[in-house]
Short mmCIF file of C-alpha atoms in Angstrom, two decimals:
data_model
loop_
_atom_site.label_atom_id
_atom_site.label_comp_id
_atom_site.label_asym_id
_atom_site.label_seq_id
_atom_site.Cartn_x
_atom_site.Cartn_y
_atom_site.Cartn_z
CA MET B 10 -14.04 32.22 21.02
CA ARG B 11 -17.32 33.28 19.47
CA ILE B 12 -17.54 33.37 15.67
CA PRO B 13 -18.93 36.72 14.44
CA ALA B 14 -22.40 36.42 12.96
CA GLY B 15 -21.23 37.68 9.57
CA ARG B 16 -18.52 35.06 9.27
CA SER B 17 -20.88 32.33 10.47
CA GLY B 18 -23.36 33.32 7.78
CA ARG B 19 -20.70 33.23 5.07
CA TRP B 20 -19.63 29.77 6.24
CA GLU B 21 -23.22 28.52 6.12
CA ARG B 22 -23.64 29.93 2.61
CA MET B 23 -20.45 28.16 1.53
CA LEU B 24 -21.79 24.86 2.89
CA ARG B 25 -24.98 25.40 0.89
CA SER B 26 -23.00 26.11 -2.29
CA GLY B 27 -22.41 23.04 -4.42
CA ARG B 28 -19.24 24.53 -5.92
CA TRP B 29 -17.69 25.33 -2.54
CA ARG B 30 -18.69 21.96 -1.13
CA GLY B 31 -17.00 20.25 -4.07
CA CYS B 32 -13.76 22.13 -3.39
CA LEU B 33 -13.95 21.30 0.30
CA ALA B 34 -14.50 17.62 -0.53
CA LEU B 35 -11.36 17.57 -2.70
CA LEU B 36 -9.29 19.19 0.05
CA ALA B 37 -10.76 17.04 2.82
CA GLY B 38 -10.02 13.88 0.85
CA ALA B 39 -6.41 14.96 0.25
CA LEU B 40 -5.72 15.81 3.91
CA PRO B 41 -4.86 12.25 5.15
CA ALA B 42 -2.02 12.03 2.60
CA LEU B 43 0.07 14.19 4.95
CA ALA B 44 0.25 11.22 7.34
CA PHE B 45 2.49 9.36 4.86
CA PRO B 46 6.19 9.99 4.21
CA ALA B 47 7.69 12.42 3.43
CA PRO B 48 5.61 14.68 5.76
CA SER B 49 5.13 11.64 8.06
CA LEU B 50 2.51 13.33 10.24
CA TRP B 51 1.43 9.86 11.34
CA TRP B 52 -0.85 11.19 14.08
CA LEU B 53 -2.92 13.00 11.47
CA ALA B 54 -4.26 9.66 10.22
CA GLY B 55 -6.39 9.41 13.39
CA VAL B 56 -8.30 12.64 12.65
CA GLY B 57 -7.55 13.35 8.99
CA LEU B 58 -10.84 11.87 7.75
CA VAL B 59 -13.00 13.81 10.22
CA PRO B 60 -13.58 16.93 8.04
CA TRP B 61 -14.59 14.70 5.12
CA LEU B 62 -16.92 12.63 7.31
CA LEU B 63 -18.64 15.74 8.70
CA LEU B 64 -18.99 17.19 5.20
CA LEU B 65 -20.64 13.98 3.98
CA ARG B 66 -22.95 14.00 7.00
CA SER B 67 -24.25 17.42 5.99
CA ALA B 68 -24.68 16.57 2.30
CA GLY B 69 -28.47 16.85 2.47
CA THR B 70 -29.18 14.12 -0.08
CA GLY B 71 -27.72 10.71 -0.82
CA ARG B 72 -26.89 11.83 -4.35
CA ARG B 73 -24.88 14.78 -3.07
CA ALA B 74 -23.09 12.54 -0.55
CA ALA B 75 -22.08 10.12 -3.30
CA LEU B 76 -20.76 13.03 -5.38
CA GLU B 77 -18.71 14.36 -2.48
CA GLY B 78 -17.46 10.84 -1.75
CA TRP B 79 -16.22 10.69 -5.34
CA LEU B 80 -14.60 14.14 -5.16
CA GLY B 81 -12.93 13.34 -1.84
CA GLY B 82 -11.65 10.04 -3.23
CA THR B 83 -10.27 11.90 -6.23
CA GLY B 84 -8.46 14.30 -3.90
CA TYR B 85 -7.05 11.40 -1.89
CA MET B 86 -5.75 9.58 -4.96
CA LEU B 87 -4.21 12.77 -6.37
CA ALA B 88 -2.47 13.53 -3.09
CA VAL B 89 -0.96 10.08 -2.50
CA HIS B 90 0.07 9.71 -6.17
CA HIS B 91 1.00 13.30 -7.02
CA TRP B 92 4.62 12.27 -7.68
CA LEU B 93 3.42 10.46 -10.83
CA MET B 94 2.72 13.80 -12.49
CA PRO B 95 6.10 13.94 -14.32
CA SER B 96 5.39 10.54 -15.88
CA LEU B 97 1.67 10.77 -16.63
CA HIS B 98 1.07 14.54 -16.71
CA VAL B 99 -2.63 15.40 -16.94
CA PHE B 100 -3.52 11.73 -17.32
CA ILE B 101 -2.99 11.30 -13.55
CA VAL B 102 -6.04 13.53 -13.02
CA VAL B 103 -8.12 11.26 -15.23
CA LEU B 104 -6.92 8.17 -13.37
CA ALA B 105 -7.56 9.77 -9.97
CA ALA B 106 -11.08 10.74 -11.01
CA LEU B 107 -11.81 7.20 -12.21
CA LEU B 108 -10.44 5.61 -9.03
CA GLY B 109 -12.23 8.23 -6.94
CA LEU B 110 -15.51 6.66 -8.03
CA LEU B 111 -14.76 3.85 -5.57
CA TRP B 112 -15.55 6.31 -2.76
CA ALA B 113 -18.99 7.29 -4.11
CA PRO B 114 -20.80 4.37 -2.39
CA TRP B 115 -18.81 5.08 0.77
CA GLY B 116 -20.02 8.69 0.71
CA LEU B 117 -23.60 7.43 0.56
CA LEU B 118 -22.87 4.96 3.37
CA VAL B 119 -21.50 7.73 5.60
CA PHE B 120 -24.54 9.90 4.88
CA ARG B 121 -26.93 7.06 5.72
CA THR B 122 -25.21 6.25 9.02
CA LEU B 123 -24.06 9.69 10.24
CA GLY B 124 -26.73 11.96 8.77
CA GLY B 125 -29.55 13.51 10.79
CA ALA B 126 -30.09 13.01 14.53
CA VAL B 127 -27.81 10.09 15.29
CA SER B 128 -29.13 7.83 18.05
CA ALA B 129 -26.91 5.58 20.17
CA PRO B 130 -27.73 2.44 18.09
CA ALA B 131 -27.09 4.39 14.90
CA ALA B 132 -23.74 5.57 16.26
CA VAL B 133 -22.74 1.99 17.05
CA ARG B 134 -23.75 1.00 13.54
CA ALA B 135 -21.65 3.82 12.06
CA LEU B 136 -18.60 2.80 14.10
CA VAL B 137 -18.80 -0.65 12.52
CA VAL B 138 -19.90 -0.13 8.92
CA VAL B 139 -18.04 3.07 7.99
CA PRO B 140 -14.59 1.46 8.57
CA CYS B 141 -15.77 -1.72 6.83
CA GLY B 142 -16.84 0.30 3.80
CA TRP B 143 -13.44 1.99 3.64
CA LEU B 144 -11.72 -1.38 3.79
CA MET B 145 -13.69 -2.60 0.77
CA ILE B 146 -12.40 0.40 -1.17
CA GLU B 147 -8.83 -0.46 -0.23
CA LEU B 148 -9.43 -4.04 -1.35
CA ALA B 149 -10.88 -2.97 -4.70
CA ARG B 150 -8.13 -0.53 -5.55
CA SER B 151 -5.46 -3.04 -4.51
CA TRP B 152 -6.14 -4.85 -7.76
CA GLU B 153 -3.00 -4.43 -9.84
CA ALA B 154 -4.90 -3.14 -12.88
CA LEU B 155 -6.25 -0.28 -10.73
CA GLY B 156 -2.80 0.76 -9.59
CA GLY B 157 -2.16 -1.58 -6.67
CA PRO B 158 -2.31 -1.00 -2.91
CA TRP B 159 -0.25 2.18 -2.74
CA GLY B 160 -1.34 4.60 -0.04
CA LEU B 161 -3.42 2.24 2.10
CA LEU B 162 -4.35 4.31 5.13
CA GLY B 163 -2.90 1.80 7.58
CA ALA B 164 0.52 2.07 5.91
CA SER B 165 0.85 5.60 7.32
CA GLN B 166 1.46 4.01 10.74
CA TRP B 167 4.71 2.27 9.75
CA GLN B 168 6.68 3.98 12.54
CA VAL B 169 4.17 3.29 15.33
CA ALA B 170 5.14 0.16 17.26
CA PRO B 171 1.62 -0.72 18.52
CA ALA B 172 0.27 -0.38 14.99
CA LEU B 173 2.95 -2.75 13.71
CA ARG B 174 1.86 -5.29 16.32
CA VAL B 175 -1.72 -4.91 15.06
CA ALA B 176 -0.40 -5.56 11.54
CA SER B 177 1.10 -8.83 12.76
CA VAL B 178 -2.44 -9.97 13.62
CA GLY B 179 -4.46 -8.75 10.65
CA GLY B 180 -2.05 -7.11 8.25
CA VAL B 181 -2.21 -3.52 7.08
CA TRP B 182 -5.96 -4.12 6.61
CA LEU B 183 -6.58 -4.32 10.34
CA VAL B 184 -4.53 -1.16 10.92
CA SER B 185 -6.65 0.70 8.34
CA LEU B 186 -9.82 -0.59 9.99
CA VAL B 187 -8.74 0.73 13.39
CA VAL B 188 -7.63 4.09 11.96
CA VAL B 189 -10.97 4.67 10.21
CA ALA B 190 -12.86 3.55 13.32
CA VAL B 191 -11.00 6.18 15.37
CA ASN B 192 -11.83 8.85 12.78
CA THR B 193 -15.49 7.84 12.84
CA ALA B 194 -15.57 8.02 16.64
CA VAL B 195 -14.00 11.49 16.60
CA ALA B 196 -16.54 12.65 14.01
CA LEU B 197 -19.38 11.34 16.24
CA LEU B 198 -18.14 13.62 19.02
CA PHE B 199 -19.47 16.55 16.95
CA VAL B 200 -22.94 15.09 16.36
CA THR B 201 -25.40 14.39 19.22
CA ALA B 202 -25.14 13.72 22.94
CA ALA B 203 -26.09 10.06 22.46
CA ALA B 204 -23.51 9.73 19.71
CA ARG B 205 -20.83 11.37 21.85
CA THR B 206 -21.29 8.74 24.54
CA VAL B 207 -20.91 5.94 22.01
CA ALA B 208 -17.91 7.71 20.46
CA ALA B 209 -16.15 7.97 23.83
CA VAL B 210 -16.74 4.28 24.50
CA GLY B 211 -15.56 3.43 20.98
CA LEU B 212 -12.31 5.35 21.43
CA VAL B 213 -11.65 3.55 24.71
CA VAL B 214 -12.37 0.18 23.10
CA CYS B 215 -9.99 0.95 20.21
CA ALA B 216 -7.25 2.00 22.63
CA LEU B 217 -7.68 -1.11 24.76
CA ALA B 218 -7.77 -3.38 21.72
CA VAL B 219 -4.54 -1.92 20.32
CA ALA B 220 -2.82 -2.04 23.71
CA SER B 221 -3.90 -5.65 24.28
CA THR B 222 -2.74 -6.66 20.83
CA ALA B 223 0.60 -4.94 21.33
CA ARG B 224 1.10 -6.84 24.56
CA TRP B 225 -0.32 -10.29 23.84
CA ALA B 226 -0.13 -10.91 20.08
CA PRO B 227 2.28 -13.80 19.40
CA GLN B 228 5.55 -12.74 17.82
CA PRO B 229 8.29 -14.80 16.17
CA GLU B 230 11.38 -15.36 18.27
CA GLU B 231 14.56 -13.68 17.05
CA LYS B 232 17.30 -16.21 16.43
CA GLY B 233 20.52 -15.49 14.61
CA VAL B 234 21.69 -12.66 12.37
CA ALA B 235 22.26 -12.36 8.62
CA ARG B 236 24.80 -9.85 7.26
CA ILE B 237 23.33 -8.38 4.09
CA ALA B 238 24.94 -5.58 2.08
CA VAL B 239 23.07 -3.16 -0.16
CA VAL B 240 24.79 -1.42 -3.07
CA GLN B 241 23.30 1.94 -4.12
CA PRO B 242 25.10 3.54 -7.09
CA GLY B 243 22.77 6.55 -7.48
CA VAL B 244 21.37 8.27 -10.56
CA PHE B 245 23.17 8.00 -13.91
CA ALA B 246 21.74 9.83 -16.89
CA GLY B 247 22.69 9.72 -20.55
CA ALA B 248 23.19 7.01 -23.13
CA ASP B 249 26.12 5.50 -21.24
CA GLY B 250 24.39 5.71 -17.87
CA ALA B 251 23.75 1.96 -17.57
CA GLY B 252 27.41 1.15 -18.18
CA ARG B 253 28.67 3.72 -15.68
CA ARG B 254 26.15 2.51 -13.09
CA LEU B 255 27.32 -1.08 -13.52
CA ALA B 256 30.95 -0.04 -13.16
CA LEU B 257 30.28 1.88 -9.94
CA SER B 258 28.19 -1.01 -8.57
CA GLU B 259 31.18 -3.29 -9.16
CA ARG B 260 33.55 -0.91 -7.35
CA LEU B 261 31.18 -0.50 -4.41
CA THR B 262 30.70 -4.26 -4.17
CA GLY B 263 34.44 -4.87 -4.26
CA SER B 264 34.87 -2.51 -1.31
CA LEU B 265 32.83 -4.92 0.82
CA ALA B 266 35.53 -7.60 0.83
CA GLY B 267 36.32 -8.96 4.28
CA ARG B 268 32.97 -7.96 5.82
CA ASP B 269 31.83 -11.57 6.39
CA LEU B 270 28.69 -11.16 4.30
CA ASP B 271 25.85 -13.58 3.62
CA LEU B 272 24.47 -11.71 0.59
CA VAL B 273 25.01 -8.59 -1.53
CA VAL B 274 21.92 -7.00 -3.07
CA TRP B 275 21.79 -4.65 -6.05
CA GLY B 276 18.72 -2.59 -6.88
CA GLU B 277 16.12 -2.90 -9.60
CA SER B 278 17.37 -2.68 -13.22
CA SER B 279 20.96 -2.74 -11.99
CA VAL B 280 22.05 -4.84 -14.99
CA GLY B 281 20.92 -3.92 -18.50
CA VAL B 282 22.01 -7.06 -20.36
CA ASP B 283 20.87 -10.69 -20.39
CA LEU B 284 23.49 -12.42 -18.27
CA ALA B 285 22.88 -15.73 -20.03
CA ARG B 286 23.97 -14.12 -23.32
CA HIS B 287 26.77 -11.99 -21.89
CA PRO B 288 29.16 -14.35 -20.08
CA ASP B 289 31.72 -11.58 -19.75
CA VAL B 290 29.42 -9.55 -17.48
CA THR B 291 28.44 -12.69 -15.59
CA ALA B 292 32.11 -13.52 -15.05
CA ARG B 293 32.78 -10.05 -13.62
CA ILE B 294 29.92 -10.40 -11.11
CA ALA B 295 31.04 -13.94 -10.23
CA ALA B 296 34.52 -12.59 -9.53
CA LEU B 297 32.97 -10.06 -7.16
CA SER B 298 31.11 -12.89 -5.44
CA ARG B 299 34.40 -14.71 -4.85
CA ARG B 300 36.06 -11.53 -3.62
CA VAL B 301 33.39 -10.67 -1.02
CA GLY B 302 32.61 -14.28 -0.13
CA ALA B 303 28.87 -14.03 -0.78
CA ASP B 304 26.36 -14.43 -3.60
CA VAL B 305 25.20 -11.29 -5.39
CA LEU B 306 21.50 -10.76 -6.11
CA VAL B 307 21.30 -8.52 -9.17
CA ASN B 308 18.30 -7.33 -11.16
CA VAL B 309 18.19 -7.69 -14.93
CA ASP B 310 15.92 -5.43 -17.00
CA THR B 311 16.22 -6.36 -20.66
CA ARG B 312 14.98 -8.67 -23.39
CA GLN B 313 15.35 -12.26 -22.20
CA THR B 314 13.92 -15.73 -22.72
CA ASP B 315 12.29 -17.43 -19.75
CA ARG B 316 12.10 -21.14 -18.92
CA ALA B 317 8.85 -21.45 -20.86
CA GLY B 318 10.54 -20.14 -24.02
CA ARG B 319 8.84 -16.72 -23.99
CA THR B 320 11.03 -13.90 -25.29
CA GLY B 321 10.44 -10.31 -24.31
CA ILE B 322 11.43 -7.71 -21.72
CA PHE B 323 11.48 -9.17 -18.22
CA LYS B 324 12.50 -7.66 -14.92
CA SER B 325 14.28 -10.47 -13.11
CA ALA B 326 16.01 -11.04 -9.81
CA VAL B 327 19.02 -13.20 -10.66
CA LEU B 328 21.38 -14.81 -8.16
CA VAL B 329 25.05 -14.95 -9.13
CA GLY B 330 27.52 -17.03 -7.13
CA PRO B 331 31.29 -17.52 -7.23
CA ASN B 332 30.91 -19.92 -10.17
CA GLY B 333 28.50 -17.76 -12.17
CA LEU B 334 24.74 -18.05 -12.57
CA THR B 335 23.24 -20.23 -9.84
CA GLY B 336 20.06 -20.95 -11.78
CA ASP B 337 17.90 -19.03 -9.29
CA ARG B 338 15.80 -16.42 -11.08
CA TYR B 339 12.54 -14.67 -10.31
CA ASP B 340 10.63 -12.77 -13.00
CA LYS B 341 8.48 -9.89 -11.78
CA MET B 342 4.82 -10.88 -11.71
CA ARG B 343 2.96 -7.66 -10.88
CA LEU B 344 3.81 -4.85 -13.21
CA VAL B 345 3.30 -1.12 -12.74
CA PRO B 346 0.37 0.09 -14.86
CA PHE B 347 1.56 2.56 -17.52
CA GLY B 348 5.11 2.40 -16.17
CA GLU B 349 5.75 -1.18 -17.32
CA TYR B 350 2.69 -1.95 -19.40
CA ILE B 351 -0.33 -0.13 -20.78
CA PRO B 352 -3.67 -1.63 -19.69
CA ALA B 353 -5.84 -2.15 -22.78
CA ARG B 354 -3.04 -0.77 -24.96
CA SER B 355 -5.26 -0.77 -28.06
CA VAL B 356 -7.50 1.79 -26.31
CA LEU B 357 -5.08 3.63 -24.01
CA GLY B 358 -1.88 3.45 -26.04
CA TRP B 359 -2.09 7.19 -26.65
CA ALA B 360 -0.90 7.66 -23.03
CA THR B 361 2.67 7.10 -24.26
CA SER B 362 2.53 10.47 -26.00
CA LEU B 363 1.76 12.32 -22.75
CA GLY B 364 4.60 11.15 -20.50
CA ARG B 365 7.03 8.37 -19.73
CA ALA B 366 4.55 5.54 -20.15
CA ALA B 367 5.81 2.13 -21.28
CA GLY B 368 6.53 2.00 -24.99
CA GLU B 369 6.48 -1.81 -24.87
CA ASP B 370 4.76 -4.08 -22.37
CA ARG B 371 7.00 -6.09 -20.07
CA LEU B 372 6.26 -9.80 -19.74
CA ARG B 373 5.11 -11.23 -16.42
CA GLY B 374 6.58 -14.02 -14.39
CA THR B 375 4.36 -16.97 -13.61
CA ARG B 376 5.28 -17.90 -10.04
CA GLN B 377 6.97 -16.66 -6.90
CA VAL B 378 10.39 -18.07 -6.04
CA THR B 379 12.42 -18.58 -2.89
CA MET B 380 16.20 -18.86 -3.27
CA SER B 381 18.68 -20.72 -1.06
CA LEU B 382 22.11 -19.25 -0.39
CA PRO B 383 25.12 -21.54 0.10
CA GLY B 384 25.42 -22.96 3.58
CA ALA B 385 28.16 -24.63 5.55
CA ASP B 386 29.85 -27.68 4.01
CA GLY B 387 28.17 -27.07 0.67
CA GLY B 388 24.63 -27.40 2.02
CA LYS B 389 21.75 -24.97 1.71
CA GLY B 390 21.84 -21.89 3.88
CA LEU B 391 19.71 -18.79 4.26
CA ARG B 392 16.48 -18.73 2.22
CA ILE B 393 15.50 -15.41 0.69
CA GLY B 394 12.26 -14.30 -0.94
CA PRO B 395 12.74 -11.72 -3.72
CA LEU B 396 10.24 -9.04 -4.66
CA ILE B 397 10.70 -6.38 -7.31
CA CYS B 398 9.68 -2.74 -6.98
CA PHE B 399 6.06 -2.10 -5.98
CA GLU B 400 5.43 -5.79 -5.36
CA SER B 401 6.41 -4.92 -1.79
CA ALA B 402 3.10 -3.03 -1.58
CA PHE B 403 1.11 -6.26 -1.98
CA PRO B 404 0.70 -7.98 1.43
CA ASP B 405 -0.22 -11.33 -0.12
CA MET B 406 3.07 -11.68 -2.00
CA SER B 407 5.23 -11.31 1.10
CA ARG B 408 2.93 -13.64 3.00
CA ARG B 409 3.23 -16.28 0.28
CA LEU B 410 7.04 -16.11 0.36
CA THR B 411 7.00 -16.44 4.15
CA ARG B 412 4.74 -19.47 3.96
CA ASP B 413 7.12 -20.92 1.36
CA GLY B 414 9.98 -20.72 3.85
CA ALA B 415 11.68 -17.38 3.13
CA GLN B 416 13.75 -16.20 6.10
CA VAL B 417 14.50 -12.77 4.66
CA LEU B 418 12.33 -10.77 2.25
CA ILE B 419 14.31 -8.77 -0.33
CA ASP B 420 12.79 -5.94 -2.36
CA GLN B 421 14.81 -4.60 -5.29
CA SER B 422 13.60 -1.18 -6.34
CA SER B 423 14.40 1.96 -8.28
CA THR B 424 12.56 5.25 -7.87
CA SER B 425 15.03 7.36 -9.84
CA SER B 426 12.22 8.89 -11.92
CA PHE B 427 10.74 10.33 -8.72
CA GLN B 428 13.96 11.14 -6.91
CA HIS B 429 12.90 14.46 -5.40
CA SER B 430 9.34 13.49 -4.48
CA TRP B 431 7.69 11.64 -1.60
CA ALA B 432 7.85 8.34 -3.50
CA PRO B 433 11.26 6.98 -2.33
CA GLU B 434 10.46 7.39 1.36
CA GLN B 435 6.91 6.08 0.95
CA HIS B 436 8.18 3.01 -0.88
CA SER B 437 10.90 2.30 1.64
CA SER B 438 8.45 2.59 4.55
CA LEU B 439 6.40 -0.33 3.19
CA GLY B 440 9.20 -2.65 4.31
CA ALA B 441 8.28 -2.01 7.94
CA LEU B 442 4.69 -3.17 7.36
CA ARG B 443 5.74 -6.29 5.45
CA ALA B 444 8.27 -7.19 8.15
CA ALA B 445 5.73 -6.81 10.95
CA GLU B 446 3.02 -8.68 9.09
CA ASN B 447 5.20 -11.70 8.44
CA GLY B 448 7.63 -11.70 11.34
CA ARG B 449 10.48 -11.71 8.83
CA PRO B 450 13.19 -9.09 8.22
CA VAL B 451 12.93 -7.03 5.05
CA VAL B 452 15.77 -5.50 3.06
CA HIS B 453 14.72 -2.75 0.65
CA ALA B 454 17.54 -2.22 -1.86
CA THR B 455 17.33 0.58 -4.40
CA LEU B 456 19.53 2.08 -7.09
CA THR B 457 18.99 5.62 -5.90
CA GLY B 458 17.55 5.52 -2.35
CA VAL B 459 15.96 5.14 0.06
CA SER B 460 17.62 1.78 0.85
CA ALA B 461 16.81 0.39 4.31
CA ALA B 462 16.43 -2.74 6.40
CA TYR B 463 13.79 -3.71 8.95
CA GLY B 464 13.80 -6.33 11.67
CA PRO B 465 11.11 -9.01 12.06
CA ARG B 466 8.95 -6.67 14.18
CA GLY B 467 9.15 -3.80 11.71
CA ALA B 468 11.75 -1.70 13.51
CA ARG B 469 14.41 -0.13 11.31
CA VAL B 470 17.85 -1.77 11.40
CA GLY B 471 20.85 0.53 11.04
CA ALA B 472 20.88 3.79 9.11
CA PRO B 473 19.18 4.01 5.71
CA LEU B 474 20.88 5.21 2.53
CA GLY B 475 19.11 8.38 1.45
CA THR B 476 18.41 9.64 -2.05
CA ASP B 477 21.53 11.85 -1.93
CA THR B 478 23.87 8.91 -1.22
CA ARG B 479 26.06 6.76 -3.44
CA GLY B 480 27.58 3.94 -1.49
CA ALA B 481 27.17 0.55 0.14
CA ALA B 482 25.82 -0.37 3.54
CA VAL B 483 25.94 -3.55 5.60
CA PHE B 484 22.93 -4.45 7.72
CA ASP B 485 23.05 -6.99 10.55
CA VAL B 486 19.52 -8.27 10.06
CA PRO B 487 17.95 -10.27 12.94
CA LEU B 488 16.43 -13.55 11.80
CA ALA B 489 13.33 -15.05 13.40
CA THR B 490 11.50 -18.33 13.75
CA GLY B 491 7.77 -18.97 14.08
CA THR B 492 4.93 -17.19 12.31
CA THR B 493 2.54 -14.34 13.01
CA LEU B 494 -1.23 -14.61 13.16
CA TYR B 495 -1.44 -12.77 9.85
CA VAL B 496 0.68 -15.41 8.14
CA ARG B 497 -1.51 -18.14 9.63
CA LEU B 498 -4.93 -16.54 9.15
CA GLY B 499 -4.47 -14.32 6.12
CA ASP B 500 -6.75 -11.44 5.16
CA TRP B 501 -9.47 -12.14 7.71
CA PRO B 502 -10.23 -8.41 8.33
CA LEU B 503 -11.30 -8.11 4.68
CA GLN B 504 -13.57 -11.12 4.97
CA GLY B 505 -15.05 -9.86 8.23
CA ALA B 506 -15.65 -6.38 6.79
CA ALA B 507 -17.38 -7.84 3.74
CA ALA B 508 -19.61 -9.97 5.96
CA MET B 509 -20.53 -6.97 8.12
CA LEU B 510 -21.52 -4.94 5.05
CA VAL B 511 -23.64 -7.81 3.72
CA VAL B 512 -25.49 -7.98 7.05
CA PHE B 513 -25.92 -4.20 7.12
CA CYS B 514 -27.30 -4.11 3.58
CA ALA B 515 -29.67 -6.99 4.33
CA VAL B 516 -30.99 -5.27 7.46
CA GLU B 517 -31.40 -1.96 5.63
CA ALA B 518 -33.20 -3.69 2.76
CA GLY B 519 -35.54 -5.41 5.23
CA ARG B 520 -36.33 -2.10 6.91
CA SER B 521 -37.01 -0.47 3.57
CA ILE B 522 -39.40 -3.24 2.57
CA ARG B 523 -41.25 -2.99 5.88
CA ARG B 524 -41.54 0.80 5.56
CA ARG B 525 -42.97 0.48 2.06
CA GLY B 526 -45.34 -2.19 3.26
CA ARG B 527 -46.66 -0.02 6.07
CA ALA B 528 -47.02 2.94 3.73
CA GLY B 529 -49.17 0.87 1.38
CA VAL B 530 -51.59 -0.51 4.05
CA PRO B 531 -55.05 1.22 3.90
CA ASP B 532 -56.54 2.90 6.98
CA GLY B 533 -58.04 0.43 9.42
CA ALA B 534 -56.22 -2.55 7.93
CA ALA B 535 -54.05 -2.86 11.00
CA ALA B 536 -57.13 -3.76 13.06
CA GLY B 537 -57.45 -7.08 11.28
CA PRO B 538 -59.25 -8.51 8.25
CA VAL B 539 -62.66 -7.15 7.25
CA VAL B 540 -65.42 -9.70 7.98
CA ARG B 541 -68.36 -9.38 5.65
CA PRO B 542 -71.81 -10.44 6.90
CA GLY B 543 -73.23 -13.54 5.39
CA PRO B 544 -76.21 -13.49 2.99
#
């Protein structure tokens, strides 16, 4: 179909308008967010960056490309975190704009590699460095103080079996690298004939690499099953909400008697009192443990004193057995910025007046913990590795627990503040990535949904409990032995991407120096030194 000349002219004028280009950059940056739950248009991740890449290619100047990289990054951060609006209000726009600055160098990088008449060598260079640059952004924003690794592009592929196999080799980082490489190749199809040839070869290479990984990557061997129950009481509002939630959690747990369970898991903040100071509540949970024949992993969110003698508000995973407290406790280490603490509170404390930001900073745990459930004849049985809330977004924490011997990873969460947003499904989907990365099953237990379980290859086990459900579910979780390449090798895609960018920058700097040197050589100097006649 031929575009009428008038419309084509209007489109060209829009692309020359800084204001329109800025709006397009915001929209283009937000587009890939549709690949995540709840829309779950996972296929969009493979082409969702293409409009942004082509816009950056046509920026005209490096300064304009950096600006549009920043605007696109702002759009991306707003889209994947839009559900925070009820808590942070307009402050989420400020945060997105600040984090969007991470994409400004990437915009310049795209312009330098994709701009102009792209030769075959330049296309190869773009296929390598553009994904590496994106990966460095994901690394930088994965720092807890910058909000943590929520919305990593590779996490959008949590339902795609080949992508999960790729994650077992290089974590979510390698999945992101492949996804951005595919986007870059598709963008090159719209550039020059030489670039199109490279792009076609690049797409074939990506497909073959993913297929080979899916077929040949070593996987842990499934061996045995653990029966783990999740209790989801739902949302309780009002001053007496915590008490009513605890009472319903007790009733739901009691209904699991006779199910031959290995463990019962309650969600985040399921208990609002310090169990060490409230033996009556501890005794009630211990009675439930005896009734169902399994330990109960609860989550305490209140003022407590830790082993080091610090007193303050901790979020803690606490294991309760038939005789009461077992002594196993894990205090949350990575806290949600603004939700559980205010970064630089002396400067940003005013954020508490805008939304539901933390009025008092929670205290952090100091180390990760694995817990052993009772085994046969009084010995040690199944080893579990607890995580709390958005700690499941951090690949290194699950990997550390796996290396420490955890056989099942447990994430206790609560997304009740964002019940009708994309957040519950996005958070639950992270369990698939962590399971595939580590070759260990993951149980994601929440107060209000979505609660789910995943096998050691990332496939969902049983039916999840949605956000509209109050109840309990039992998951027959496959156990596995052995380790994945990601557990053995760690974050090698990040290290490789950083090395590639260092080489690229060094080569570019060398070329720039040589160009300046040639520009400064006077006419005739290239013929050799001037020989002056003797006296």
